[in-house]
CSV table of C-alpha atoms in Angstrom, one decimal:
chain,number,residue,atom,x,y,z
S,766,MET,CA,87.7,49.5,79.0
S,767,GLY,CA,85.8,51.6,81.5
S,768,ASP,CA,85.2,55.4,81.2
S,769,ASP,CA,88.6,57.0,81.9
S,770,PRO,CA,88.3,60.5,80.3
S,771,ALA,CA,91.9,60.7,79.3
S,772,SER,CA,91.7,57.3,77.6
S,773,ARG,CA,88.6,58.5,75.7
S,774,VAL,CA,90.6,61.5,74.4
S,775,TYR,CA,93.5,59.3,73.3
S,776,VAL,CA,91.3,56.8,71.5
S,777,ASN,CA,89.4,59.6,69.7
S,778,ASN,CA,92.7,61.1,68.5
S,779,LYS,CA,93.9,57.7,67.3
S,780,LYS,CA,90.7,57.1,65.4
S,781,LYS,CA,90.8,60.6,63.8
S,782,ALA,CA,94.4,60.0,62.7
S,783,CYS,CA,93.4,56.7,61.1
S,784,GLU,CA,90.5,58.4,59.2
S,785,GLU,CA,92.8,61.2,58.0
S,786,ILE,CA,95.3,58.9,56.4
S,787,GLY,CA,93.0,56.1,55.2
S,788,ILE,CA,93.6,53.4,57.8
S,789,TYR,CA,90.6,51.2,58.6
S,790,SER,CA,90.0,51.0,62.3
S,791,GLU,CA,87.6,49.3,64.7
S,792,GLU,CA,86.9,50.3,68.3
S,793,TYR,CA,85.7,48.0,71.0
S,794,ALA,CA,84.6,50.2,73.9
S,795,LEU,CA,84.0,47.6,76.7
S,796,PRO,CA,82.2,48.4,80.0
S,797,GLU,CA,84.3,48.3,83.2
S,798,THR,CA,82.4,45.1,84.2
S,799,THR,CA,83.8,43.1,81.3
S,800,SER,CA,85.7,40.0,82.6
S,801,GLU,CA,89.3,39.3,81.8
S,802,GLU,CA,88.3,36.2,80.0
S,803,GLU,CA,86.0,38.2,77.7
S,804,LEU,CA,88.8,40.7,76.9
S,805,LEU,CA,91.3,37.9,76.2
S,806,ASN,CA,88.7,36.2,73.9
S,807,LEU,CA,88.3,39.4,72.0
S,808,ILE,CA,92.1,39.7,71.5
S,809,ASP,CA,92.2,36.1,70.3
S,810,LYS,CA,89.4,37.0,67.8
S,811,LEU,CA,91.4,40.0,66.5
S,812,ASN,CA,94.7,38.0,66.4
S,813,ASN,CA,92.9,35.7,63.9
S,814,LYS,CA,91.2,38.4,61.9
S,815,PRO,CA,93.3,38.8,58.7
S,816,GLU,CA,92.0,42.3,57.9
S,817,ILE,CA,93.3,43.6,61.3
S,818,SER,CA,97.0,44.4,61.1
S,819,GLY,CA,97.5,46.0,64.5
S,820,ILE,CA,96.0,45.7,67.9
S,821,LEU,CA,96.3,47.9,71.0
S,822,VAL,CA,94.6,47.8,74.3
S,823,GLN,CA,94.2,51.3,75.7
S,824,LEU,CA,95.8,51.5,79.1
S,825,PRO,CA,95.3,51.7,82.0
S,826,LEU,CA,92.9,48.8,82.5
S,827,PRO,CA,90.3,48.8,85.3
S,828,ALA,CA,91.5,47.5,88.7
S,829,GLY,CA,91.5,43.7,89.0
S,830,LEU,CA,92.6,43.0,85.4
S,831,ASP,CA,96.1,41.6,84.8
S,832,GLU,CA,97.7,44.1,82.4
S,833,GLU,CA,100.7,41.9,81.7
S,834,LYS,CA,98.5,38.9,80.8
S,835,VAL,CA,96.4,41.0,78.5
S,836,ILE,CA,99.4,42.5,76.6
S,837,ASN,CA,101.0,39.1,76.4
S,838,ARG,CA,97.9,37.8,74.6
S,839,ILE,CA,98.4,40.1,71.6
S,840,ASN,CA,100.2,38.6,68.6
S,841,PRO,CA,103.7,40.2,68.7
S,842,LYS,CA,103.4,40.9,64.9
S,843,LYS,CA,100.2,42.9,65.6
S,844,ASP,CA,101.5,44.6,68.7
S,845,VAL,CA,101.6,48.2,67.4
S,846,ASP,CA,102.3,49.6,70.9
S,847,ALA,CA,105.4,47.4,71.2
S,848,PHE,CA,104.7,46.3,74.8
S,849,HIS,CA,104.8,42.5,74.2
S,850,PRO,CA,107.9,40.9,75.8
S,851,VAL,CA,109.0,39.6,72.4
S,852,ASN,CA,109.1,43.2,71.0
S,853,VAL,CA,110.7,44.5,74.2
S,854,GLY,CA,113.4,41.9,73.8
S,855,LYS,CA,114.0,42.9,70.2
S,856,ILE,CA,114.4,46.5,71.2
S,857,MET,CA,117.1,45.5,73.8
S,858,VAL,CA,119.2,43.7,71.1
S,859,GLY,CA,118.5,46.4,68.5
S,860,ASN,CA,116.8,44.1,66.0
S,861,TYR,CA,113.2,45.4,66.3
S,862,ASP,CA,110.1,45.7,64.1
S,863,PHE,CA,108.2,48.1,66.4
S,864,VAL,CA,109.2,50.7,69.0
S,865,PRO,CA,106.8,52.1,71.6
S,866,CYS,CA,105.2,55.1,70.0
S,867,THR,CA,106.3,57.9,72.4
S,868,PRO,CA,110.1,57.0,72.3
S,869,ALA,CA,109.8,56.5,68.5
S,870,GLY,CA,108.2,59.9,68.2
S,871,ILE,CA,111.0,61.5,70.3
S,872,MET,CA,113.7,59.9,68.1
S,873,GLU,CA,111.9,61.2,65.0
S,874,LEU,CA,111.7,64.7,66.5
S,875,ILE,CA,115.4,64.7,67.3
S,876,LYS,CA,116.4,63.4,63.9
S,877,GLU,CA,114.2,65.9,62.0
S,878,SER,CA,115.5,68.7,64.1
S,879,GLY,CA,119.1,67.9,62.9
S,880,ILE,CA,120.3,67.1,66.4
S,881,ASP,CA,123.1,64.5,66.5
S,882,ILE,CA,122.9,62.0,69.4
S,883,CYS,CA,126.2,60.3,68.9
S,884,GLY,CA,128.5,60.8,71.9
S,885,ARG,CA,126.1,63.2,73.6
S,886,GLU,CA,125.2,63.0,77.3
S,887,CYS,CA,121.6,61.9,77.4
S,888,VAL,CA,119.5,61.8,80.6
S,889,VAL,CA,116.1,60.2,80.8
S,890,VAL,CA,114.0,61.0,83.9
S,891,GLY,CA,111.5,58.1,84.3
S,892,ARG,CA,111.9,54.4,84.1
S,893,SER,CA,108.5,53.2,82.9
S,894,ASN,CA,108.2,50.3,80.4
S,895,ILE,CA,106.2,52.5,78.1
S,896,VAL,CA,108.6,55.5,77.8
S,897,GLY,CA,111.7,55.6,80.1
S,898,LYS,CA,113.3,52.2,79.5
S,899,PRO,CA,112.7,52.0,75.7
S,900,MET,CA,113.7,55.6,75.4
S,901,ALA,CA,117.1,54.9,77.1
S,902,MET,CA,117.6,51.9,74.7
S,903,MET,CA,116.8,54.0,71.6
S,904,LEU,CA,119.3,56.7,72.6
S,905,LEU,CA,121.9,54.0,73.3
S,906,HIS,CA,121.4,52.5,69.9
S,907,ALA,CA,122.0,56.0,68.5
S,908,ASN,CA,125.4,56.0,70.3
S,909,GLY,CA,124.3,58.4,73.1
S,910,THR,CA,125.8,58.1,76.5
S,911,VAL,CA,122.7,57.4,78.6
S,912,THR,CA,121.8,57.9,82.3
S,913,VAL,CA,118.4,56.8,83.6
S,914,CYS,CA,117.1,58.7,86.6
S,915,HIS,CA,114.0,58.2,88.7
S,916,SER,CA,112.2,59.2,91.9
S,917,ARG,CA,114.9,57.6,94.1
S,918,THR,CA,117.9,59.1,92.3
S,919,LYS,CA,120.1,61.1,94.6
S,920,ASN,CA,121.3,64.6,93.5
S,921,LEU,CA,118.9,64.5,90.5
S,922,ALA,CA,119.5,68.1,89.5
S,923,GLU,CA,123.3,67.4,89.4
S,924,LYS,CA,122.6,64.6,86.9
S,925,THR,CA,120.1,66.6,84.7
S,926,ARG,CA,122.5,69.5,84.5
S,927,GLN,CA,125.0,67.2,82.7
S,928,ALA,CA,122.5,66.4,79.9
S,929,ASP,CA,123.0,67.6,76.4
S,930,ILE,CA,119.6,65.8,75.7
S,931,LEU,CA,117.1,65.7,78.6
S,932,VAL,CA,114.0,63.6,78.4
S,933,ALA,CA,111.4,64.2,81.2
S,934,ALA,CA,108.9,61.4,81.5
S,935,VAL,CA,108.2,61.2,85.2
S,936,GLY,CA,104.5,62.3,85.3
S,937,ILE,CA,104.8,65.1,87.8
S,938,PRO,CA,103.8,68.7,86.7
S,939,ASN,CA,106.7,71.2,86.4
S,940,PHE,CA,109.1,68.7,88.0
S,941,ILE,CA,112.1,69.8,85.9
S,942,THR,CA,112.8,73.5,86.6
S,943,GLY,CA,115.1,75.8,84.7
S,944,ASP,CA,117.9,75.5,87.2
S,945,MET,CA,118.0,71.7,86.5
S,946,VAL,CA,118.7,72.3,82.8
S,947,LYS,CA,122.1,72.8,81.2
S,948,GLU,CA,122.6,75.8,79.0
S,949,GLY,CA,122.1,74.8,75.3
S,950,ALA,CA,120.4,71.5,76.2
S,951,VAL,CA,117.7,69.8,74.1
S,952,VAL,CA,114.7,69.3,76.4
S,953,ILE,CA,112.0,66.8,75.5
S,954,ASP,CA,108.9,67.0,77.7
S,955,VAL,CA,106.8,63.8,77.7
S,956,GLY,CA,104.5,64.7,80.6
S,957,ILE,CA,100.9,65.7,80.1
S,958,ASN,CA,99.3,66.7,83.4
S,959,ARG,CA,96.3,68.8,84.3
S,960,THR,CA,96.7,71.4,87.0
S,961,GLU,CA,94.1,72.3,89.6
S,962,ASN,CA,92.8,75.1,87.3
S,963,GLY,CA,92.4,72.7,84.4
S,964,LYS,CA,95.5,73.8,82.4
S,965,LEU,CA,97.5,71.2,80.6
S,966,THR,CA,101.2,71.3,81.6
S,967,GLY,CA,104.2,69.0,81.1
S,968,ASP,CA,106.9,67.6,83.5
S,969,VAL,CA,109.1,70.6,82.6
S,970,GLU,CA,108.5,74.1,83.9
S,971,PHE,CA,108.5,75.6,80.4
S,972,GLU,CA,108.9,79.3,81.4
S,973,THR,CA,112.2,78.7,83.3
S,974,ALA,CA,113.6,76.0,81.1
S,975,GLU,CA,112.9,77.5,77.7
S,976,PRO,CA,115.4,80.4,77.9
S,977,LYS,CA,118.3,78.0,78.7
S,978,ALA,CA,117.4,75.3,76.1
S,979,ALA,CA,118.6,75.2,72.5
S,980,ALA,CA,115.4,73.3,71.7
S,981,ILE,CA,112.4,72.4,73.8
S,982,THR,CA,109.0,70.7,73.1
S,983,PRO,CA,105.8,72.4,74.2
S,984,VAL,CA,102.9,70.8,76.1
S,985,PRO,CA,100.4,70.2,74.5
S,986,GLY,CA,101.5,70.0,70.8
S,987,GLY,CA,105.0,68.5,71.1
S,988,VAL,CA,105.5,64.8,71.8
S,989,GLY,CA,101.7,64.0,71.7
S,990,PRO,CA,101.1,64.4,68.0
S,991,MET,CA,104.4,62.5,67.3
S,992,THR,CA,103.2,59.6,69.4
S,993,ILE,CA,100.1,59.2,67.3
S,994,ALA,CA,102.1,59.6,64.0
S,995,MET,CA,104.4,56.7,65.1
S,996,LEU,CA,101.3,54.6,65.9
S,997,MET,CA,100.2,55.0,62.3
S,998,LYS,CA,103.7,54.2,61.2
S,999,ASN,CA,103.8,51.0,63.3
S,1000,THR,CA,100.4,50.0,62.0
S,1001,LEU,CA,101.5,50.4,58.4
S,1002,LYS,CA,104.7,48.3,59.1
S,1003,ALA,CA,102.5,45.6,60.8
S,1004,ALA,CA,100.3,45.5,57.7
S,1005,VAL,CA,103.4,44.9,55.5
S,1006,ILE,CA,104.8,42.2,57.9
S,1007,ASN,CA,101.5,40.4,58.2
S,1008,ARG,CA,100.9,40.5,54.4
S,1009,GLU,CA,104.4,39.1,53.7
S,1010,GLU,CA,103.7,36.1,55.9
S,1011,LYS,CA,100.5,35.1,54.0
């Protein structure tokens, strides 16, 4: 909804990914003036549309709309973003169908890089429902020892320097500097921020962190493509789940 430029980029990338792998997709680009009731009616329509396996509402929504109410309206079995309380609860107990796409992508990156999480000190900087919280749970399910930090954490650098695996998801450009990184740590940068000169940068100061890290994700080109890949994976899984129930 609306004309948020970042949202437009994300939606285009998702549509492109669908086209590349043969997933049928529909886009509903609604004006900012669309009422909450109209949006909820559209979600109801898509919930009941058998050929649609997955639904996502591109966030953020325009001011005045209840984000929680909108997410709760999506059928949990079609919730490919995994933001519905039913899916959040399943992640907590470790019996889940879908995981939010960014944490899922990070877990895939770690796995494919041959990095063992079991018993390692894992620090997540950020506590959002989209990345920070589910990320902590996924690392915990993989037997990592997890610390969640945020803007009010005292002695933050002391905590991050303990991390064997450090995930930065705070949304502040170059927030994690090299002196906050342990020698040989795995550094995952979730941030995507645009500086005053228009350059894309992450939450990690790459130039100072990279020499100390055993592995580090770049921005752009690191976590972002994995997020979209996991959205495709969730959609495929949703198609299987919805087909089995027919």
